[in-house]
């Protein structure tokens, strides 16, 4: 658990990202995080069958961890684009996403995290955003229909539009504007703000969090690279903190955490047990996923301590930050 200012936060890990490209047993590797009392949330993209799926569902439930089902990888690999140009492609995408809502609900997820498709360019952008918004509305309704007693929330993560991922959403203000429209009709929708995506967008950290406002229901802390000359870490790499070419440093994380607190993340009602701040890291061959995530969680704990101290100093009028 993390304390920042007057609020408590839970630390999360993205299981699917950590083990991407590594052969592993999904149940065994997930359980490593479920057994760690420092981890309050596990985010994954599990696709198991039969007894293995039921066993994972039970272990997730018994652990007391919040569960976020992450479908962005499926969307990219399978070409699922709810903002596609043709009605046939959009219908196919929506059917696939509704099936993923059902899978997420089976695992007891409190949120399903999705992203938009590729940016089609300025000529089709407004149309694609409209189609994407309609799909999000349909997913919100489907989530309520299949689990009305405890509806799962749909959370949307925005990415860069020009650097690496080149997604439809896009600048924080545009993503927030779309989701505010959706929320007028569906309360179970929100926004995941990933610090590394804000950096890749070239946006100010504090301003991006303020623009997201009460839509922000989920936060990711991750690293990225802005230097094309360092191919291993360039773009949305989710590289280890401290890796050569990484653009996100401790001071950035501290700024992000302080902005979250100042903008009410921690005080508002959320679908998760407590507000979650998740470390997302991918592990290259030769590195160990568990060690990389342990490093990331230690960095998050350090940043939370610094943010808490600095907020207390600012509240008391004392100048200067903790070294």
CSV table of C-alpha atoms in Angstrom, one decimal:
chain,number,residue,atom,x,y,z
A,1,UNK,CA,0.0,0.0,0.0
A,2,UNK,CA,1.1,3.6,-0.6
A,3,UNK,CA,0.2,6.7,1.2
A,4,UNK,CA,0.4,10.0,-0.6
A,5,UNK,CA,-1.1,13.0,1.2
A,6,UNK,CA,-4.3,12.1,3.0
A,7,UNK,CA,-5.1,9.1,0.8
A,8,UNK,CA,-4.1,5.4,0.6
A,9,UNK,CA,-3.3,3.9,-2.8
A,10,UNK,CA,-2.8,0.3,-4.0
A,11,UNK,CA,0.2,-0.7,-6.1
A,12,UNK,CA,-0.5,-2.8,-9.2
A,13,UNK,CA,1.4,-4.8,-11.8
A,14,UNK,CA,0.7,-5.6,-15.4
A,15,UNK,CA,1.2,-9.4,-15.6
A,16,UNK,CA,0.7,-9.5,-19.4
A,17,UNK,CA,3.3,-6.9,-20.2
A,18,UNK,CA,5.9,-8.3,-17.8
A,19,UNK,CA,5.8,-11.8,-19.5
A,20,UNK,CA,5.3,-10.7,-23.1
A,21,UNK,CA,7.8,-12.6,-25.2
A,22,UNK,CA,8.6,-15.1,-22.4
A,23,UNK,CA,7.4,-18.7,-22.2
A,24,UNK,CA,5.6,-19.1,-18.9
A,25,UNK,CA,2.7,-20.7,-17.1
A,26,UNK,CA,0.0,-18.1,-16.9
A,27,UNK,CA,-1.5,-19.4,-13.6
A,28,UNK,CA,1.9,-19.9,-11.9
A,29,UNK,CA,3.3,-16.5,-12.9
A,30,UNK,CA,0.1,-14.7,-11.9
A,31,UNK,CA,0.1,-16.4,-8.5
A,32,UNK,CA,3.5,-15.0,-7.8
A,33,UNK,CA,2.0,-11.5,-7.7
A,34,UNK,CA,-1.2,-12.6,-5.9
A,35,UNK,CA,1.0,-13.9,-3.1
A,36,UNK,CA,2.7,-10.6,-2.6
A,37,UNK,CA,0.9,-8.5,0.0
A,38,UNK,CA,2.5,-5.3,-1.5
A,39,UNK,CA,0.5,-5.9,-4.7
A,40,UNK,CA,-3.2,-4.7,-4.6
A,41,UNK,CA,-4.0,-5.1,-8.3
A,42,UNK,CA,-3.0,-7.5,-11.0
A,43,UNK,CA,-3.7,-6.6,-14.6
A,44,UNK,CA,-3.7,-9.3,-17.2
A,45,UNK,CA,-4.9,-10.7,-20.5
A,46,UNK,CA,-5.5,-14.3,-19.5
A,47,UNK,CA,-7.0,-16.7,-22.0
A,48,UNK,CA,-7.3,-20.1,-20.3
A,49,UNK,CA,-9.8,-22.9,-20.8
A,50,UNK,CA,-11.7,-25.2,-18.5
A,51,UNK,CA,-10.2,-26.1,-15.2
A,52,UNK,CA,-7.2,-23.8,-15.5
A,53,UNK,CA,-9.5,-20.8,-16.1
A,54,UNK,CA,-11.7,-21.7,-13.2
A,55,UNK,CA,-8.7,-22.2,-11.0
A,56,UNK,CA,-7.3,-18.8,-11.9
A,57,UNK,CA,-10.7,-17.1,-11.3
A,58,UNK,CA,-10.8,-18.7,-7.8
A,59,UNK,CA,-7.2,-17.6,-7.0
A,60,UNK,CA,-7.9,-14.0,-8.2
A,61,UNK,CA,-11.0,-14.0,-6.0
A,62,UNK,CA,-9.3,-15.5,-2.9
A,63,UNK,CA,-6.3,-13.1,-3.1
A,64,UNK,CA,-8.2,-9.9,-2.4
A,65,UNK,CA,-6.5,-8.2,-5.3
A,66,UNK,CA,-8.3,-6.0,-7.7
A,67,UNK,CA,-8.4,-7.4,-11.3
A,68,UNK,CA,-8.1,-5.4,-14.5
A,69,UNK,CA,-8.5,-7.2,-17.8
A,70,UNK,CA,-6.3,-5.6,-20.4
A,71,UNK,CA,-7.4,-6.1,-24.1
A,72,UNK,CA,-5.2,-3.7,-26.0
A,73,UNK,CA,-2.8,-6.4,-27.0
A,74,UNK,CA,-5.6,-8.5,-28.4
A,75,UNK,CA,-6.9,-5.5,-30.3
A,76,UNK,CA,-3.6,-4.8,-31.9
A,77,UNK,CA,-2.7,-8.5,-32.7
A,78,UNK,CA,-6.2,-9.3,-34.1
A,79,UNK,CA,-6.9,-6.1,-35.9
A,80,UNK,CA,-9.9,-5.3,-33.6
A,81,UNK,CA,-10.8,-1.7,-34.5
A,82,UNK,CA,-14.1,-0.3,-33.4
A,83,UNK,CA,-13.4,2.9,-35.3
A,84,UNK,CA,-12.8,1.1,-38.6
A,85,UNK,CA,-14.0,2.6,-41.9
A,86,UNK,CA,-16.5,-0.1,-42.8
A,87,UNK,CA,-19.7,-1.1,-40.9
A,88,UNK,CA,-18.8,-4.8,-41.2
A,89,UNK,CA,-15.3,-4.3,-39.6
A,90,UNK,CA,-16.9,-2.2,-36.8
A,91,UNK,CA,-19.5,-4.9,-36.1
A,92,UNK,CA,-16.9,-7.6,-36.0
A,93,UNK,CA,-14.8,-5.6,-33.7
A,94,UNK,CA,-17.7,-4.9,-31.3
A,95,UNK,CA,-18.6,-8.6,-31.2
A,96,UNK,CA,-15.0,-9.5,-30.3
A,97,UNK,CA,-14.9,-6.8,-27.6
A,98,UNK,CA,-18.2,-7.9,-26.1
A,99,UNK,CA,-16.8,-11.4,-25.9
A,100,UNK,CA,-13.8,-10.0,-24.0
A,101,UNK,CA,-16.1,-8.2,-21.6
A,102,UNK,CA,-17.6,-11.5,-20.8
A,103,UNK,CA,-14.2,-13.1,-20.3
A,104,UNK,CA,-13.2,-10.2,-18.0
A,105,UNK,CA,-16.4,-10.5,-16.0
A,106,UNK,CA,-15.7,-14.3,-15.6
A,107,UNK,CA,-12.4,-13.4,-14.0
A,108,UNK,CA,-14.0,-11.0,-11.6
A,109,UNK,CA,-12.5,-7.9,-13.2
A,110,UNK,CA,-13.5,-4.5,-11.8
A,111,UNK,CA,-12.4,-2.8,-15.1
A,112,UNK,CA,-11.7,-3.8,-18.7
A,113,UNK,CA,-8.9,-1.6,-20.2
A,114,UNK,CA,-9.0,-1.0,-24.0
A,115,UNK,CA,-7.4,1.4,-26.5
A,116,UNK,CA,-8.5,2.8,-29.8
A,117,UNK,CA,-7.3,1.6,-33.2
A,118,UNK,CA,-4.7,3.2,-35.4
A,119,UNK,CA,-5.1,6.9,-36.3
A,120,UNK,CA,-6.6,7.0,-39.8
A,121,UNK,CA,-5.4,10.5,-40.5
A,122,UNK,CA,-7.1,13.9,-40.2
A,123,UNK,CA,-9.6,13.2,-43.0
A,124,UNK,CA,-11.3,10.3,-41.2
A,125,UNK,CA,-10.3,11.1,-37.6
A,126,UNK,CA,-13.6,12.7,-36.4
A,127,UNK,CA,-15.6,10.0,-37.9
A,128,UNK,CA,-13.5,7.3,-36.4
A,129,UNK,CA,-13.7,8.9,-32.9
A,130,UNK,CA,-17.4,8.9,-33.2
A,131,UNK,CA,-17.5,5.2,-34.1
A,132,UNK,CA,-15.1,4.4,-31.2
A,133,UNK,CA,-17.3,6.4,-28.8
A,134,UNK,CA,-20.4,4.4,-29.9
A,135,UNK,CA,-18.5,1.1,-29.3
A,136,UNK,CA,-17.5,2.2,-25.8
A,137,UNK,CA,-21.1,3.0,-25.0
A,138,UNK,CA,-22.2,-0.4,-26.2
A,139,UNK,CA,-19.5,-2.1,-24.1
A,140,UNK,CA,-20.6,-0.1,-21.0
A,141,UNK,CA,-24.2,-1.3,-21.5
A,142,UNK,CA,-23.1,-4.9,-22.1
A,143,UNK,CA,-21.0,-4.8,-18.9
A,144,UNK,CA,-24.0,-3.7,-16.9
A,145,UNK,CA,-26.2,-6.3,-18.5
A,146,UNK,CA,-24.1,-9.3,-17.7
A,147,UNK,CA,-23.2,-8.3,-14.1
A,148,UNK,CA,-25.9,-5.8,-13.0
A,149,UNK,CA,-25.2,-6.3,-9.3
A,150,UNK,CA,-21.6,-5.1,-9.6
A,151,UNK,CA,-21.1,-3.6,-13.1
A,152,UNK,CA,-17.6,-3.7,-14.5
A,153,UNK,CA,-16.3,-0.4,-15.7
A,154,UNK,CA,-14.8,0.3,-19.2
A,155,UNK,CA,-11.6,2.3,-19.0
A,156,UNK,CA,-9.9,3.7,-22.1
A,157,UNK,CA,-6.2,4.4,-22.4
A,158,UNK,CA,-4.9,7.0,-24.8
A,159,UNK,CA,-1.6,6.7,-26.6
A,160,UNK,CA,0.7,8.9,-28.8
A,161,UNK,CA,-0.5,9.8,-32.2
A,162,UNK,CA,2.7,10.7,-34.0
A,163,UNK,CA,5.7,9.0,-32.2
A,164,UNK,CA,5.3,5.2,-32.1
A,165,UNK,CA,1.9,3.7,-31.5
A,166,UNK,CA,0.1,6.4,-33.6
A,167,UNK,CA,-3.3,5.7,-32.2
A,168,UNK,CA,-6.6,7.4,-32.8
A,169,UNK,CA,-6.7,8.6,-29.2
A,170,UNK,CA,-4.6,10.7,-29.0
A,171,UNK,CA,-4.1,13.9,-27.0
A,172,UNK,CA,-5.5,13.9,-23.5
A,173,UNK,CA,-8.0,16.7,-24.1
A,174,UNK,CA,-9.5,14.8,-27.1
A,175,UNK,CA,-9.8,11.5,-25.2
A,176,UNK,CA,-11.3,13.2,-22.2
A,177,UNK,CA,-13.8,15.1,-24.4
A,178,UNK,CA,-15.0,11.9,-26.0
A,179,UNK,CA,-15.4,10.0,-22.6
A,180,UNK,CA,-17.2,12.9,-21.0
A,181,UNK,CA,-19.9,12.5,-23.7
A,182,UNK,CA,-20.0,8.8,-23.0
A,183,UNK,CA,-20.4,9.4,-19.3
A,184,UNK,CA,-23.5,11.5,-19.8
A,185,UNK,CA,-25.2,8.2,-20.6
A,186,UNK,CA,-23.0,5.6,-18.9
A,187,UNK,CA,-21.6,6.0,-15.4
A,188,UNK,CA,-19.3,2.9,-15.7
A,189,UNK,CA,-16.8,4.5,-18.0
A,190,UNK,CA,-13.5,6.3,-17.2
A,191,UNK,CA,-9.9,6.9,-18.4
A,192,UNK,CA,-6.6,5.3,-17.7
A,193,UNK,CA,-3.8,7.8,-17.7
A,194,UNK,CA,-0.3,6.4,-18.3
A,195,UNK,CA,2.5,8.6,-17.4
A,196,UNK,CA,4.7,7.4,-20.2
A,197,UNK,CA,2.0,8.1,-22.8
A,198,UNK,CA,1.7,11.7,-21.5
A,199,UNK,CA,5.5,12.0,-22.0
A,200,UNK,CA,5.3,10.5,-25.5
A,201,UNK,CA,2.5,13.0,-26.4
A,202,UNK,CA,4.8,15.9,-25.3
A,203,UNK,CA,2.2,17.1,-22.8
A,204,UNK,CA,2.7,18.7,-19.4
A,205,UNK,CA,2.2,16.1,-16.7
A,206,UNK,CA,0.2,18.2,-14.3
A,207,UNK,CA,-2.0,19.7,-17.1
A,208,UNK,CA,-2.8,16.3,-18.5
A,209,UNK,CA,-3.9,14.9,-15.2
A,210,UNK,CA,-6.0,18.1,-14.6
A,211,UNK,CA,-7.6,17.7,-18.0
A,212,UNK,CA,-8.6,14.1,-17.3
A,213,UNK,CA,-10.1,15.3,-14.0
A,214,UNK,CA,-12.8,13.0,-12.6
A,215,UNK,CA,-12.7,10.7,-15.6
A,216,UNK,CA,-9.3,9.4,-14.3
A,217,UNK,CA,-10.2,6.1,-12.6
A,218,UNK,CA,-6.9,4.2,-13.1
A,219,UNK,CA,-3.2,5.3,-13.4
A,220,UNK,CA,-0.2,3.6,-14.9
A,221,UNK,CA,3.5,4.5,-14.2
A,222,UNK,CA,5.8,3.4,-17.0
A,223,UNK,CA,9.0,4.4,-18.8
A,224,UNK,CA,9.4,5.1,-22.5
A,225,UNK,CA,12.1,6.4,-25.0
A,226,UNK,CA,12.1,9.5,-27.1
A,227,UNK,CA,15.4,8.9,-28.8
A,228,UNK,CA,15.2,7.0,-32.0
A,229,UNK,CA,18.9,6.3,-31.9
A,230,UNK,CA,18.3,4.0,-28.9
A,231,UNK,CA,16.1,1.4,-30.6
A,232,UNK,CA,15.8,-0.9,-27.5
A,233,UNK,CA,13.9,1.7,-25.5
A,234,UNK,CA,12.4,4.0,-28.1
A,235,UNK,CA,8.7,4.6,-28.1
A,236,UNK,CA,6.1,2.8,-26.0
A,237,UNK,CA,8.7,0.3,-24.8
A,238,UNK,CA,7.7,0.1,-21.1
A,239,UNK,CA,11.4,-0.4,-20.5
A,240,UNK,CA,12.9,-0.8,-17.1
A,241,UNK,CA,13.4,2.4,-15.1
A,242,UNK,CA,17.0,3.4,-15.4
A,243,UNK,CA,17.4,1.7,-18.8
A,244,UNK,CA,19.6,3.5,-21.3
A,245,UNK,CA,17.4,5.9,-23.4
A,246,UNK,CA,14.6,5.9,-20.9
A,247,UNK,CA,12.8,9.3,-20.7
A,248,UNK,CA,10.9,8.9,-17.4
A,249,UNK,CA,12.8,9.6,-14.2
A,250,UNK,CA,11.9,9.6,-10.5
A,251,UNK,CA,11.1,13.3,-10.5
A,252,UNK,CA,8.5,12.8,-13.3
A,253,UNK,CA,6.8,10.0,-11.3
A,254,UNK,CA,6.8,12.3,-8.2
A,255,UNK,CA,5.1,15.1,-10.3
A,256,UNK,CA,2.6,12.6,-11.6
A,257,UNK,CA,1.7,11.3,-8.2
A,258,UNK,CA,1.3,14.8,-6.7
A,259,UNK,CA,-0.9,15.8,-9.7
A,260,UNK,CA,-3.1,12.7,-9.0
A,261,UNK,CA,-3.6,13.7,-5.4
A,262,UNK,CA,-4.3,17.4,-6.2
A,263,UNK,CA,-6.9,16.4,-8.8
A,264,UNK,CA,-8.9,14.2,-6.5
A,265,UNK,CA,-7.6,10.7,-7.5
A,266,UNK,CA,-7.9,9.0,-4.1
A,267,UNK,CA,-11.0,11.0,-3.0
A,268,UNK,CA,-13.5,10.0,-5.6
A,269,UNK,CA,-15.6,6.8,-5.9
A,270,UNK,CA,-13.9,4.1,-8.0
A,271,UNK,CA,-14.7,0.6,-9.1
A,272,UNK,CA,-11.5,-0.7,-7.5
A,273,UNK,CA,-11.1,-1.4,-3.7
A,274,UNK,CA,-8.8,1.6,-3.5
A,275,UNK,CA,-7.2,3.9,-6.2
A,276,UNK,CA,-4.7,1.9,-8.1
A,277,UNK,CA,-1.3,3.1,-9.4
A,278,UNK,CA,0.2,0.3,-11.5
A,279,UNK,CA,3.7,-0.2,-12.7
A,280,UNK,CA,3.8,-1.4,-16.3
A,281,UNK,CA,7.1,-2.9,-17.5
A,282,UNK,CA,8.1,-5.2,-20.4
A,283,UNK,CA,11.1,-7.4,-19.8
A,284,UNK,CA,13.6,-8.0,-22.7
A,285,UNK,CA,15.2,-11.4,-23.1
A,286,UNK,CA,17.9,-11.9,-20.6
A,287,UNK,CA,16.2,-10.0,-17.8
A,288,UNK,CA,13.8,-11.5,-15.3
A,289,UNK,CA,10.2,-10.2,-15.2
A,290,UNK,CA,9.9,-10.6,-11.4
A,291,UNK,CA,13.1,-8.7,-10.7
A,292,UNK,CA,12.2,-5.9,-13.2
A,293,UNK,CA,8.8,-5.5,-11.6
A,294,UNK,CA,10.3,-5.6,-8.1
A,295,UNK,CA,12.5,-2.7,-9.2
A,296,UNK,CA,9.6,-0.8,-10.6
A,297,UNK,CA,7.5,-1.3,-7.4
A,298,UNK,CA,10.5,-0.1,-5.3
A,299,UNK,CA,10.8,3.0,-7.5
A,300,UNK,CA,7.0,3.6,-7.1
A,301,UNK,CA,7.3,3.3,-3.3
A,302,UNK,CA,10.2,5.8,-3.3
A,303,UNK,CA,8.3,8.2,-5.5
A,304,UNK,CA,5.2,7.9,-3.3
A,305,UNK,CA,7.3,8.7,-0.2
A,306,UNK,CA,8.8,11.7,-2.0
A,307,UNK,CA,5.4,13.0,-3.2
A,308,UNK,CA,4.0,12.6,0.3
A,309,UNK,CA,6.8,14.6,1.8
A,310,UNK,CA,6.6,17.3,-0.8
A,311,UNK,CA,2.9,17.7,-0.5
A,312,UNK,CA,3.2,18.0,3.3
A,313,UNK,CA,6.0,20.7,2.9
A,314,UNK,CA,3.8,22.6,0.4
A,315,UNK,CA,0.8,22.5,2.8
A,316,UNK,CA,2.9,23.8,5.7
A,317,UNK,CA,4.5,26.5,3.5
A,318,UNK,CA,8.0,25.1,3.8
A,319,UNK,CA,10.0,25.7,0.7
A,320,UNK,CA,12.2,23.2,-1.1
A,321,UNK,CA,11.8,19.5,-1.8
A,322,UNK,CA,13.2,16.5,0.0
A,323,UNK,CA,16.5,15.6,-1.5
